[in-house]
Coordinates of C-alpha atoms and ligand atoms in Angstrom, one line a residue:
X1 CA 98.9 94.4 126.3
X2 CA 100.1 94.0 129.9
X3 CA 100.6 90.1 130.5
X4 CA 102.4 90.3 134.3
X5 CA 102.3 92.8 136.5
X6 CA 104.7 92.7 139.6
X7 CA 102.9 94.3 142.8
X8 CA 105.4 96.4 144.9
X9 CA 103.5 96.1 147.9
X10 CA 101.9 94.1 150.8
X11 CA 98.8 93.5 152.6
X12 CA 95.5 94.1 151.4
X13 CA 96.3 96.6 148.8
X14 CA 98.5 94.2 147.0
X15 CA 96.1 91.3 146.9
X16 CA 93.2 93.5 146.5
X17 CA 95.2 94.8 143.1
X18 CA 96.5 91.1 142.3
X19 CA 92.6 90.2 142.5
X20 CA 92.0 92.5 139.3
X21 CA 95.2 90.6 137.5
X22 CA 93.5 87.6 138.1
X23 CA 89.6 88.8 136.5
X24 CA 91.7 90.2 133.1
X25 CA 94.4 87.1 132.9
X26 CA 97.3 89.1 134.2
X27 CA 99.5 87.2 136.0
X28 CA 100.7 88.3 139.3
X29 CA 103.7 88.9 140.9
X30 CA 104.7 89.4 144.6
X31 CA 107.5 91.1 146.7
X32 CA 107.7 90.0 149.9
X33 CA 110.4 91.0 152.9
X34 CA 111.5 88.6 155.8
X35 CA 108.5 89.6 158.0
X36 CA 106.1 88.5 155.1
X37 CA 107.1 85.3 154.7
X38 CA 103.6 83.9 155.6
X39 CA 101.3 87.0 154.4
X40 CA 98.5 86.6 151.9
X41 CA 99.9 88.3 149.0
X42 CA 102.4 85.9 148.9
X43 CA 100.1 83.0 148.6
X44 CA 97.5 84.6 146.1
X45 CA 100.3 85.8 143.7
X46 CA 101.3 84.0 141.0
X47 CA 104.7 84.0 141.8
X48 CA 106.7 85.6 144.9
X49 CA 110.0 87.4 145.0
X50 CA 112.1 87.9 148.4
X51 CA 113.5 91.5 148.2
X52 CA 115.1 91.8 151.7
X53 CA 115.0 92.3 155.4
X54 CA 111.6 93.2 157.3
X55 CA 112.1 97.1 157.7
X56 CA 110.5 98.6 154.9
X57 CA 114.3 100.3 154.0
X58 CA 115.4 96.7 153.4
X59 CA 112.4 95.8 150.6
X60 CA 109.7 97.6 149.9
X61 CA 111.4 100.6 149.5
X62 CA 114.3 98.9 148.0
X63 CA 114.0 100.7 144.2
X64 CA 116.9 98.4 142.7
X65 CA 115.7 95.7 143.9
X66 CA 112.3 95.6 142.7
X67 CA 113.2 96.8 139.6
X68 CA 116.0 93.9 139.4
X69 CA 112.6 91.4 140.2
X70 CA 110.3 92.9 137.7
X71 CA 113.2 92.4 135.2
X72 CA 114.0 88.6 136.5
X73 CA 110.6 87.5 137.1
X74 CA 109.1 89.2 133.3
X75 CA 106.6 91.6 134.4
X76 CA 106.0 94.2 131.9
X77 CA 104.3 96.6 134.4
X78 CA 105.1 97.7 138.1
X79 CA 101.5 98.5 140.2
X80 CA 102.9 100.5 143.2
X81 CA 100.1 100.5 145.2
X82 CA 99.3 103.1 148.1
X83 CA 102.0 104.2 150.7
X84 CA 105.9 102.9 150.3
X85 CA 107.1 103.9 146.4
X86 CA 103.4 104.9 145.1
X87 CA 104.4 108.6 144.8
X88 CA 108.1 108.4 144.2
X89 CA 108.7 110.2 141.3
X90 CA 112.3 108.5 141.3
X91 CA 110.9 105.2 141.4
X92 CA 108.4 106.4 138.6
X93 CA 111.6 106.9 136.5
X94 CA 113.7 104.7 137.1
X95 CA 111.1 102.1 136.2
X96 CA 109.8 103.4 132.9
X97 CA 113.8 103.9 132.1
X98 CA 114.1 100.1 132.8
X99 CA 111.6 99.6 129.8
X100 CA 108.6 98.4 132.3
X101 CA 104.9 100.3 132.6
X102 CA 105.1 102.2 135.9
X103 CA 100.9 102.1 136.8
X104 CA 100.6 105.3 138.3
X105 CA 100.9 108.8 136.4
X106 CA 104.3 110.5 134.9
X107 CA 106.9 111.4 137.0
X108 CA 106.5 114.9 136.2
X109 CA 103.0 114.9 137.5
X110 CA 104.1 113.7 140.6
X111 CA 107.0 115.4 141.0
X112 CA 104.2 118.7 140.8
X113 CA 101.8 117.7 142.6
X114 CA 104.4 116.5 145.8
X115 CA 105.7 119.9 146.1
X116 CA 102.7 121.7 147.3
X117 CA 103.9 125.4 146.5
X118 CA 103.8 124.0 143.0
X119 CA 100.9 122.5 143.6
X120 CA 99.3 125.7 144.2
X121 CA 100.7 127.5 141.8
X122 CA 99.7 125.5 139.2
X123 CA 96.1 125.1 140.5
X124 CA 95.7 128.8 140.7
X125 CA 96.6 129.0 136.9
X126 CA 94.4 126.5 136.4
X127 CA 91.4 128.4 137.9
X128 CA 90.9 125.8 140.7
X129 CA 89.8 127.5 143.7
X130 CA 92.8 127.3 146.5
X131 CA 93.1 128.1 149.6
X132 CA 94.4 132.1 150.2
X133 CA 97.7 132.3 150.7
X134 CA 101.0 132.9 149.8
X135 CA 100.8 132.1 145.6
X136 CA 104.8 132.0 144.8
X137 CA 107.3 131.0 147.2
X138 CA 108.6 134.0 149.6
X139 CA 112.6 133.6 150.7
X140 CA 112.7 136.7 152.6
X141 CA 112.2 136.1 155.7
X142 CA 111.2 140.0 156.2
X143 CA 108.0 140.3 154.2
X144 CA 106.1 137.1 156.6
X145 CA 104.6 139.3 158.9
X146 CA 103.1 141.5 156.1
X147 CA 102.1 138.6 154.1
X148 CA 100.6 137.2 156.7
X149 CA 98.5 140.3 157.9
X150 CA 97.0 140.3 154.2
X151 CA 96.2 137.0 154.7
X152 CA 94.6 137.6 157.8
X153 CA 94.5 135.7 160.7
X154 CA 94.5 132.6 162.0
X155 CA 96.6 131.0 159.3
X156 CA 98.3 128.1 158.8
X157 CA 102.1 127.6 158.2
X158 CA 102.7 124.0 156.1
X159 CA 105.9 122.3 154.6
X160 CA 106.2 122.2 150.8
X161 CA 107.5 118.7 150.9
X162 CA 104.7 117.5 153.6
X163 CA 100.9 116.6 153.0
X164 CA 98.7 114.5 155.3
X165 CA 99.2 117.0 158.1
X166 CA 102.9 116.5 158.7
X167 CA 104.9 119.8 159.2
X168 CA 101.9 122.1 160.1
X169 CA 101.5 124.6 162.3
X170 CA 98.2 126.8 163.3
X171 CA 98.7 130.5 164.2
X172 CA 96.0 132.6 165.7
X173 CA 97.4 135.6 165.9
X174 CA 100.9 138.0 164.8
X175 CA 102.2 137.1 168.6
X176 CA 103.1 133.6 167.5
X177 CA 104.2 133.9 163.9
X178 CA 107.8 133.8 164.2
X179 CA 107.9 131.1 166.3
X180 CA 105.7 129.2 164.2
X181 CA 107.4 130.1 161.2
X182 CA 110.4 129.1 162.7
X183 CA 109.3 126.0 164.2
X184 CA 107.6 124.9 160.9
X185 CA 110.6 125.3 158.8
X186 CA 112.7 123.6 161.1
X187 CA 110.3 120.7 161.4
X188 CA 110.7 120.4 157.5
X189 CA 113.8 120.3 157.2
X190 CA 114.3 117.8 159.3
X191 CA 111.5 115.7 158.7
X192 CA 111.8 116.4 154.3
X193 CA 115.5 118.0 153.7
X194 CA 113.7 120.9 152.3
X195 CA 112.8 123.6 154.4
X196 CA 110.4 125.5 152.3
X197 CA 107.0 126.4 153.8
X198 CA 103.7 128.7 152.4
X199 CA 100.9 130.1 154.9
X200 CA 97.2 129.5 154.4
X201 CA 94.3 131.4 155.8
X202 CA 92.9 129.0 158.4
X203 CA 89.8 127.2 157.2
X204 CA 87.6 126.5 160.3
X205 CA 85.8 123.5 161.3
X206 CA 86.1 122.2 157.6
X207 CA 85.1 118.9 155.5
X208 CA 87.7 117.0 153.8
X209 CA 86.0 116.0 150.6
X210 CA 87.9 114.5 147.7
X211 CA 87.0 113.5 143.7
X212 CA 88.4 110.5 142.3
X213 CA 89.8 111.2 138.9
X214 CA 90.5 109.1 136.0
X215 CA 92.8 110.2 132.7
X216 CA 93.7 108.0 130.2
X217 CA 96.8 109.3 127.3
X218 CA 94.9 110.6 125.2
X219 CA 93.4 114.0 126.8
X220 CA 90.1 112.1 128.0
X221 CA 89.4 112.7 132.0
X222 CA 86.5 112.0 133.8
X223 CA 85.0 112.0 137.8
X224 CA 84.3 109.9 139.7
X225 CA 82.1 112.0 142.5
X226 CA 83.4 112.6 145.8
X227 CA 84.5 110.7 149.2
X228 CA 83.2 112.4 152.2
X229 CA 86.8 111.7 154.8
X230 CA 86.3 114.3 157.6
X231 CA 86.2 111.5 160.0
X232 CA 90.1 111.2 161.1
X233 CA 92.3 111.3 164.1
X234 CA 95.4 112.8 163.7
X235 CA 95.4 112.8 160.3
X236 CA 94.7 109.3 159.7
X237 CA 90.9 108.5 158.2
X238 CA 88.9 106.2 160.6
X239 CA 85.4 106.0 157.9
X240 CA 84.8 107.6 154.5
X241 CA 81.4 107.3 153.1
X242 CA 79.9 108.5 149.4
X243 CA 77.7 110.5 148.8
X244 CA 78.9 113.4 151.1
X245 CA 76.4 114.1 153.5
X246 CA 77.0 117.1 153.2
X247 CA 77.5 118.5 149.7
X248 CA 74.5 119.4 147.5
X249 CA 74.1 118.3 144.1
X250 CA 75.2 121.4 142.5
X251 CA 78.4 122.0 144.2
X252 CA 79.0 118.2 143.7
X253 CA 78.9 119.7 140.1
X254 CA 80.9 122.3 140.4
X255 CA 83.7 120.8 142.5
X256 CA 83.9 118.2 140.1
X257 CA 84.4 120.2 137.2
X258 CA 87.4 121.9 138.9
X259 CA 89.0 118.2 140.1
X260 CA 88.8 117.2 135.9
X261 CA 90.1 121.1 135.5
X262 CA 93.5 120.2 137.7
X263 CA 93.8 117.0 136.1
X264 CA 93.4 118.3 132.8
X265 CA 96.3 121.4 133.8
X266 CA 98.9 118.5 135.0
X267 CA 98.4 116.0 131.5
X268 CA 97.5 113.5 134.5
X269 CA 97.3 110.1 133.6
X270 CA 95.8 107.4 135.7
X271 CA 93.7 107.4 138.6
X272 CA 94.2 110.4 140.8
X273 CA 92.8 112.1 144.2
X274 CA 91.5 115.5 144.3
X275 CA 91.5 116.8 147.8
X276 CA 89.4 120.0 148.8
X277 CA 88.5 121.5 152.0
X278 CA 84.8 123.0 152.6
X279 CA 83.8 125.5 155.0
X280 CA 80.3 125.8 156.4
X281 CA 79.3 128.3 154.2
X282 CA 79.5 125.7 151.3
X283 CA 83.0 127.3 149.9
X284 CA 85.9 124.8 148.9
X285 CA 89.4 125.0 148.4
X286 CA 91.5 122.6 146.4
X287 CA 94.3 121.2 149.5
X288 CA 96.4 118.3 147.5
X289 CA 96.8 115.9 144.9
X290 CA 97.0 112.4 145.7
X291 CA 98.6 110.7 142.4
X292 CA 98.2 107.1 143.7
X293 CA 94.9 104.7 143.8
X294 CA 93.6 105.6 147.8
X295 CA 93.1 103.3 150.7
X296 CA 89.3 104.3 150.8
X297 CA 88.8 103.8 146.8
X298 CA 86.0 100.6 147.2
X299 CA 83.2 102.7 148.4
X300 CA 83.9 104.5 144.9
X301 CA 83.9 101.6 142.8
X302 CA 80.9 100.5 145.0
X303 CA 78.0 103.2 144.1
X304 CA 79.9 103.7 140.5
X305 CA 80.3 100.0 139.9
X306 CA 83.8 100.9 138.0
X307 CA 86.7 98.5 138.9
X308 CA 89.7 101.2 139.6
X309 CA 92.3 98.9 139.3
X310 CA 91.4 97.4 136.4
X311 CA 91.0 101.3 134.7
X312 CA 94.5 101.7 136.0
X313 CA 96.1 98.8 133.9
X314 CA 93.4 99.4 131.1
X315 CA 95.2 103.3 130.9
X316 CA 99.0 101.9 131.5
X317 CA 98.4 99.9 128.3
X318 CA 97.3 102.7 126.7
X319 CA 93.7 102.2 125.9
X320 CA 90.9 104.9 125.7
X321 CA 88.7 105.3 128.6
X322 CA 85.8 103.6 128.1
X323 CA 83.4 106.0 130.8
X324 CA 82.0 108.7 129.9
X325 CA 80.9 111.8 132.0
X326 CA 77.4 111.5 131.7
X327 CA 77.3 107.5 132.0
X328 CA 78.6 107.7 135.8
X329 CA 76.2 107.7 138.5
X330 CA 76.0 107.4 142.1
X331 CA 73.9 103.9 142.9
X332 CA 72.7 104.3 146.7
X333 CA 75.5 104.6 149.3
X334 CA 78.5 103.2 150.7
X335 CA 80.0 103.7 153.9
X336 CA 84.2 102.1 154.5
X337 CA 84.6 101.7 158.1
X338 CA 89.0 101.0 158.4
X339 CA 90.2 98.0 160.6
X340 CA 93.6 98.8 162.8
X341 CA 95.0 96.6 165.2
X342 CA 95.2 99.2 167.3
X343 CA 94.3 99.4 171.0
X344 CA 91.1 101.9 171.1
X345 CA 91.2 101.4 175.0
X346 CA 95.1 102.5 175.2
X347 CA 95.1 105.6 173.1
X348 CA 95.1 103.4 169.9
X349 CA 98.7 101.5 170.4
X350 CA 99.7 99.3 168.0
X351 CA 98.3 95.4 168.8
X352 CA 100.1 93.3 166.5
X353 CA 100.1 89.7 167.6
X354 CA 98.9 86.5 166.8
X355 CA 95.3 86.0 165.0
X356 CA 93.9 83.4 166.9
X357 CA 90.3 83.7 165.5
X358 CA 89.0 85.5 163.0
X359 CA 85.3 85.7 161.5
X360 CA 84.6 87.9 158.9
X361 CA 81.3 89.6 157.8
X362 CA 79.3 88.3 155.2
X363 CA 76.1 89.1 153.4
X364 CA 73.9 91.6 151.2
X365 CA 76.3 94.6 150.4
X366 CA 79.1 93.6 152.5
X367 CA 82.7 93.5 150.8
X368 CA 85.9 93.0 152.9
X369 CA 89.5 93.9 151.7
X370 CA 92.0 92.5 154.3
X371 CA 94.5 89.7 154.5
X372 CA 94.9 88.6 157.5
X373 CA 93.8 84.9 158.3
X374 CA 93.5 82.3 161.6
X375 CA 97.3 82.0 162.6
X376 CA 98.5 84.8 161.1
X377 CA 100.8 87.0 162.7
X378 CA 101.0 90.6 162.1
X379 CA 104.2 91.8 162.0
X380 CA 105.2 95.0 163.8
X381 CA 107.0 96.4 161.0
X382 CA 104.5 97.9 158.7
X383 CA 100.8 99.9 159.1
X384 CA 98.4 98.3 161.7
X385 CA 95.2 98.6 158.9
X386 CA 94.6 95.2 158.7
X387 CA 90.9 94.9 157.2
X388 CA 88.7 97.6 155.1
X389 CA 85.1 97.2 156.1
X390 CA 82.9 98.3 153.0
X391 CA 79.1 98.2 153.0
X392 CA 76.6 99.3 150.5
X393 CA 72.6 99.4 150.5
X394 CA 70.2 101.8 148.5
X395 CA 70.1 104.5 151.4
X396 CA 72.4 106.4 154.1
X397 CA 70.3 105.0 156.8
X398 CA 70.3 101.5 155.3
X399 CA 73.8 101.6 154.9
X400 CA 74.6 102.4 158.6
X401 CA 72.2 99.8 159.7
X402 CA 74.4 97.3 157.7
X403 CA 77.8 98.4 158.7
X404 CA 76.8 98.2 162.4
X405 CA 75.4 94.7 161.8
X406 CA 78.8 94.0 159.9
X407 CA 81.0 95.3 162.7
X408 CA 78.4 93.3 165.0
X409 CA 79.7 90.0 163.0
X410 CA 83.2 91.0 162.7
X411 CA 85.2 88.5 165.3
X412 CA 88.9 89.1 166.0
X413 CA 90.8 87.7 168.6
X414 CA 94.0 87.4 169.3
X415 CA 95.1 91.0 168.9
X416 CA 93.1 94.3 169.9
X417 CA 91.2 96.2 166.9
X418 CA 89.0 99.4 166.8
X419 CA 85.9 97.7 165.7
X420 CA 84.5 98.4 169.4
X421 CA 85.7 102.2 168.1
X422 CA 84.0 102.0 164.8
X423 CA 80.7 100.4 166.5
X424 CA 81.0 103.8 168.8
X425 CA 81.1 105.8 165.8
X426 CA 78.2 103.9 163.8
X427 CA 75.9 104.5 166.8
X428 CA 76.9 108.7 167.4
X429 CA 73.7 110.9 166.3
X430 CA 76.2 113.3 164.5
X431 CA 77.4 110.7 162.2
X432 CA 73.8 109.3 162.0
X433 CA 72.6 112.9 161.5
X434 CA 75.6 113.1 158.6
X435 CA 76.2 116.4 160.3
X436 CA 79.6 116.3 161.0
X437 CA 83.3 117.5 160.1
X438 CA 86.8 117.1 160.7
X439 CA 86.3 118.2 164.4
X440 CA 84.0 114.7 164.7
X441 CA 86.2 112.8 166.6
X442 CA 87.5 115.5 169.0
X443 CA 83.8 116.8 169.9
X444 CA 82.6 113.4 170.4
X445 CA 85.5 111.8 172.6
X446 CA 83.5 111.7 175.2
X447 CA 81.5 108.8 173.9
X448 CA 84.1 107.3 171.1
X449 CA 87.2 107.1 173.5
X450 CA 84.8 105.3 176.6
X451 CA 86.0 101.6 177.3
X452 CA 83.6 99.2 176.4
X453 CA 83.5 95.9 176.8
X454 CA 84.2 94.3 173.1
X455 CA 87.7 93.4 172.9
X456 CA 87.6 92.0 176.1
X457 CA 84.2 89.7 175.0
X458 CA 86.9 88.9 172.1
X459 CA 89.2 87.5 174.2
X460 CA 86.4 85.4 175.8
X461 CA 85.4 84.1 172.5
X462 CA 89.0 83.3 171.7
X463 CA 89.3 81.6 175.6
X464 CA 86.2 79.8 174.8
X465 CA 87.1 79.1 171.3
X466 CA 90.2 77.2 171.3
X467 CA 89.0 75.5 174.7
X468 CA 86.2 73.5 172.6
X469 CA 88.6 73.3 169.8
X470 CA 91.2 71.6 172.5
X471 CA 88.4 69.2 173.5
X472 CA 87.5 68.0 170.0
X473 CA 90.6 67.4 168.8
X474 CA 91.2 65.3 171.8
X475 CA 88.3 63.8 171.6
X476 CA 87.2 64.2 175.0
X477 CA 83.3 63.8 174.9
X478 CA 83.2 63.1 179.0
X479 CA 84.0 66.9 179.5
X480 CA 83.3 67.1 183.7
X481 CA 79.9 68.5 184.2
X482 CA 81.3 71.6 186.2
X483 CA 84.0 72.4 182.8
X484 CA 80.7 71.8 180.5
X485 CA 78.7 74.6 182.4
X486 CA 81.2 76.7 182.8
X487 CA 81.9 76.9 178.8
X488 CA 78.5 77.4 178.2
X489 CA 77.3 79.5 180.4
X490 CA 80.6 81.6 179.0
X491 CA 79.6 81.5 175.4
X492 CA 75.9 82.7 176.4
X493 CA 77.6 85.5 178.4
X494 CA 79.5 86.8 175.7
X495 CA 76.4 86.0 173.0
X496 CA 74.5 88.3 175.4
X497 CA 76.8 91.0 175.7
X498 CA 77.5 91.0 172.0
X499 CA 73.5 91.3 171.4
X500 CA 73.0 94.1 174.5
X501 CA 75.1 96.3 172.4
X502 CA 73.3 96.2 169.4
Ligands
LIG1 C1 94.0 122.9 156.6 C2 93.0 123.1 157.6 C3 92.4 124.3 157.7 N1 92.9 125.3 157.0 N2 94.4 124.0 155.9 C4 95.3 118.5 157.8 C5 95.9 117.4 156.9 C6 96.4 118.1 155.7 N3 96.0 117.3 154.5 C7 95.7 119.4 155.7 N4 95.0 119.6 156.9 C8 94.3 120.7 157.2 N5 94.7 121.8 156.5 C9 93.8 125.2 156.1 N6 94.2 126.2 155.3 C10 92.7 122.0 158.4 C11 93.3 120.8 158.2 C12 92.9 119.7 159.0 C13 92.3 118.6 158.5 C14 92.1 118.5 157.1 C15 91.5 117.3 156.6 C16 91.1 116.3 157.5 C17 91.3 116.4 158.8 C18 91.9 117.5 159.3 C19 92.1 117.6 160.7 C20 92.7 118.7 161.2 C21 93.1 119.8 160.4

C-alpha cells in the first residue's frame, strides 16, 4: 500500500493529483522551485520540498534531486504528472532503481512509444490501423523519392523523437521533397539529437480523437471512450469535449478495440492516451501514444464517473482493476474549455502578472481545476494554463449552454486570459453544429481572433473593485457624490456589457 506519494510537479496538475492523495489517506508531498514559493501546491501538500532555482532545468527537471526528496521526505511513490519528467523513461528508471513506485507505465513502454518509428512499427504488428507510410526506418537517403511516390502525395515528413507537431513538415508535391526532407531532419536534430524522420501520407482536414486507456499488472486493460481534441492552435488544444461529435457508435467501438489492442501489444500499465486521426470518410489512423495521465482527462472522469488518478495509484500498488468493459458508460456530456493567461487580443502572448481578482464559476455541473488565487502572481517561467474549465449536463446543447454561462461568471483581472477567446468559440455555429475539425480555428479566425471588449471590462472590474475595497478599508462612508456616481454608473456599465454579450 502506497502511504506518501511525492508529486513532481506544479500547478493545477499537482494539486489536482494531491486532491486524490487526500480522498484515499495518502499523504502528499510537494516540490517546489524559487518561483513557486507562494503557489498552491505548496500549501495543499502535506509537506513541501525546495528543489532549486525557477527555470524548470534547476527543479523540476532536476532527476537527482527529486529522487534525493522522495528518499528524504519517505514517499514510497513518485506521481510525475503531465509535461516536465512524465515521459522520461530515464526518470522512470532511475526512480524504480531507487526502490520508489514510479506512477506512470515501464520505462520500456515509454521508451517505445517516444520513438515514433517504433511506435509504428509496433502498432502495425499489432493490427492497429496507422497511418501509410514508411513501416521500418529508411537510411538511404536515395530510395525517399520512391518511397514517397508509393506513398503518394501530399505527405508528411515527421521527427522520430518529436510528437505534438514539433519537427513536421507538409509536402505537396516531389518539387519540395528534398528540401523538406532536408529541413525536417535538420530541425530534429537540433531540436532532439536524433535526426531520424518517417513520411506519412497526408491526412486532410482530419479529427484528432483519442481513447483513454487503463492497464493494471496483471494483463487486464480497459477504455475509457474517446476525447474529441480537434480544436487547437498550433498544436496546443484550446477545448476537448466527450462524446465526439463526430464519431458514430460503431466506430466508437471499433476504435476502441484497437486503443486496448496497442495497449495490450506494449504490456502497458497505467493510464495511457491513444491518439488517432479521422478523415471525413470515417477512416482512422492510430498517430501517438501519450504514456502520461492528459491535461484534458476530467471531462473523462466526468461522463465515466472513474477517478483517474486514484486508478493510477490503485495500479502502482499493484491491485486488479476493478472496471470492467461492459460496466463503463458514457453519462451525458462534458465539454473542458482550457484557461491561458495569454493575450487573445495580441496573438495570444504570454500575460503573466499579478491576480488582482479572481471569481471562479460555480454551480450545477461545473468543476474547476486551477490554482491560482487573489494575489497570486504567476510566474513567467512555466506554461501560461492557469485554470481547466470543465462542465457537464445530460446533453451537447445543455452542456454548451453551461460552459458559456461558466465562462460568463469566470472573473479575472489582473492579467489577460482567453476566456473572451473561449466565449468566441462557445458561440461559433460550427462548434454548436459539432461540425468541425482540426482546421476549426483557422476557418473561423475571422470571428475568434476579433477584439472584443472582455478583458478590458476586466480591467474595469478590477479598477472598480479595489476602489470600493480602498474605501471600506478606510472607512470612508462620505465618498463625494461625483466619486459615488462615477463608481456606480462604472459597475452598471461593465454589468451591462458583460450581459449584452450573452
Ligand atoms: C498529421 C496530420 C495529417 N496527416 N499526420 C499535428 C500534431 C501531431 N500530433 C500530428 N499532427 C498532424 N499529423 C498526417 N499523416 C495532421 C496533423 C495536424 C493536427 C493533428 C491533430 C490536431 C491538430 C492538428 C493540426 C494540424 C495538423
Amino acid at each position: 500500500m502506497i502511504k506518501k506519494i511525492l508529486v513532481a510537479n506544479r500547478g493545477e496538475i499537482a494539486v489536482r493529483i494531491m486532491r486524490s492523495c487526500r480522498e484515499m489517506g495518502i499523504g502528499s508531498v510537494a516540490v517546489y522551485s524559487t518561483a513557486d514559493r507562494n503557489s498552491m501546491h505548496v500549501r495543499y501538500a502535506n509537506e513541501a520540498y525546495y528543489i532549486g532555482d525557477s527555470p524548470s532545468s534547476e527543479s523540476y527537471l532536476n532527476i537527482d534531486k527529486i529522487i534525493d526528496t522522495a528518499k528524504q521526505s519517505g514517499a514510497d511513490a513518485i506521481h510525475p504528472g503531465y509535461g516536465f519528467l512524465s515521459e522520461n523513461a530515464g526518470f522512470a528508471r532511475k526512480v524504480n532503481e531507487a526502490g520508489i513506485i514510479f506512477i506512470g507505465p515501464t520505462p520500456e513502454s515509454m521508451e517505445a512509444m517516444g520513438d515514433k518509428v517504433t511506435a509504428r512499427e509496433i502498432m502495425l504488428e499489432a493490427g492497429v490501423n496507422v497511418v501509410p507510410g514508411t513501416d521500418s526506418r529508411f537510411n538511404n537517403d536515395d530510395v525517399l523519392a520512391e518511397k514517397a511516390r508509393k506513398i503518394g502525395y501530399p505527405l508528411m515528413i515527421k521527427a522520430s523523437a518529436g510528437g505534438g507537431g514539433k519537427g513536421m513538415r507538409l509536402v505537396r508535391n516531389e518539387h519540395d521533397l528534398v528540401a523538406a526532407y532536408k529541413m525536417a531532419k535538420s530541425e530534429a536534430r537540433t531540436a532532439f539529437g536524433d535526426d531520424t524522420v518517417y513520411i506519412e501520407k497526408y491526412i486532410e482536414s482530419p479529427h484528432h480523437i483519442e481513447f483513454q486507456v487503463l492497464a493494471d499488472k496483471h494483463g487486464n486493460v480497459v477504455h475509457l471512450f474517446e476525447r474529441e481534441c480537434s480544436v487547437q492552435r498550433r498544436h496546443q488544444k484550446v477545448v476537448e469535449e466527450t462524446p465526439s461529435p463526430f464519431i458514430t457508435e460503431s466506430l466508437r467501438n471499433e476504435m476502441g478495440k484497437q486503443a486496448i489492442e496497442a495497449a495490450r501489444y506494449v504490456n502497458y500499465v497505467g493510464a495511457g492516451t491513444v491518439e488517432f486521426l479521422v478523415d471525413g470518410g470515417y477512416n482512422f489512423y492510430f498517430l501517438e501514444m501519450n504514456t502520461r495521465l492528459q491535461v484534458e482527462h476530467p471531462i473523462t472522469e466526468r461522463v465515466t464517473g472513474v477517478d483517474l488518478v486514484k486508478q493510477q495509484i490503485l495500479i502502482a500498488e499493484g491491485q486488479v482493476l476493478k472496471l470492467k468493459q461492459e460496466e463503463l458508460r458514457q453519462f451525458g456530456h462534458a465539454i473542458e474549455c482550457r484557461i491561458y493567461a495569454e493575450d487573445p487580443a495580441n496573438n495570444f502572448m504570454p500575460s503573466p502578472g499579478k491576480i488582482e481578482f479572481i471569481a471562479e464559476p460555480l454551480g450545477l455541473g461545473v468543476r474547476t481545476d486551477g490554482y491560482v488565487y487573489e494575489g497570486y502572481e504567476i510566474p513567467i517561467f512555466y506554461d501560461p494554463m492557469i485554470s481547466k474549465l470543465i462542465v457537464w449536463a445530460q446533453t451537447r446543447k445543455e452542456t454548451i449552454s453551461r460552459m458559456q454561462r461558466a465562462l460568463y461568471e469566470y472573473k479575472i483581472s489582473g492579467i489577460k486570459t482567453s476566456i473572451p477567446f473561449l466565449k468566441r468559440i462557445m458561440n461559433t455555429p460550427a462548434f454548436i453544429k459539432g461540425e468541425y475539425n482540426t482546421h476549426f480555428i483557422e476557418n473561423n479566425q475571422h470571428v475568434l481572433l476579433t477584439e472584443d471588449e472582455c478583458n478590458k471590462d476586466c480591467e474595469l472590474l478590477s479598477i472598480i473593485i479595489s476602489y470600493i475595497d480602498f474605501i471600506e478599508k478606510n472607512n470612508q462612508q462620505e465618498l463625494p457624490a461625483d466619486n459615488r456616481k462615477t463608481v456606480s454608473s462604472w459597475k452598471n456599465y461593465s454589468i451591462q456589457k458583460s450581459i449584452n454579450r450573452i
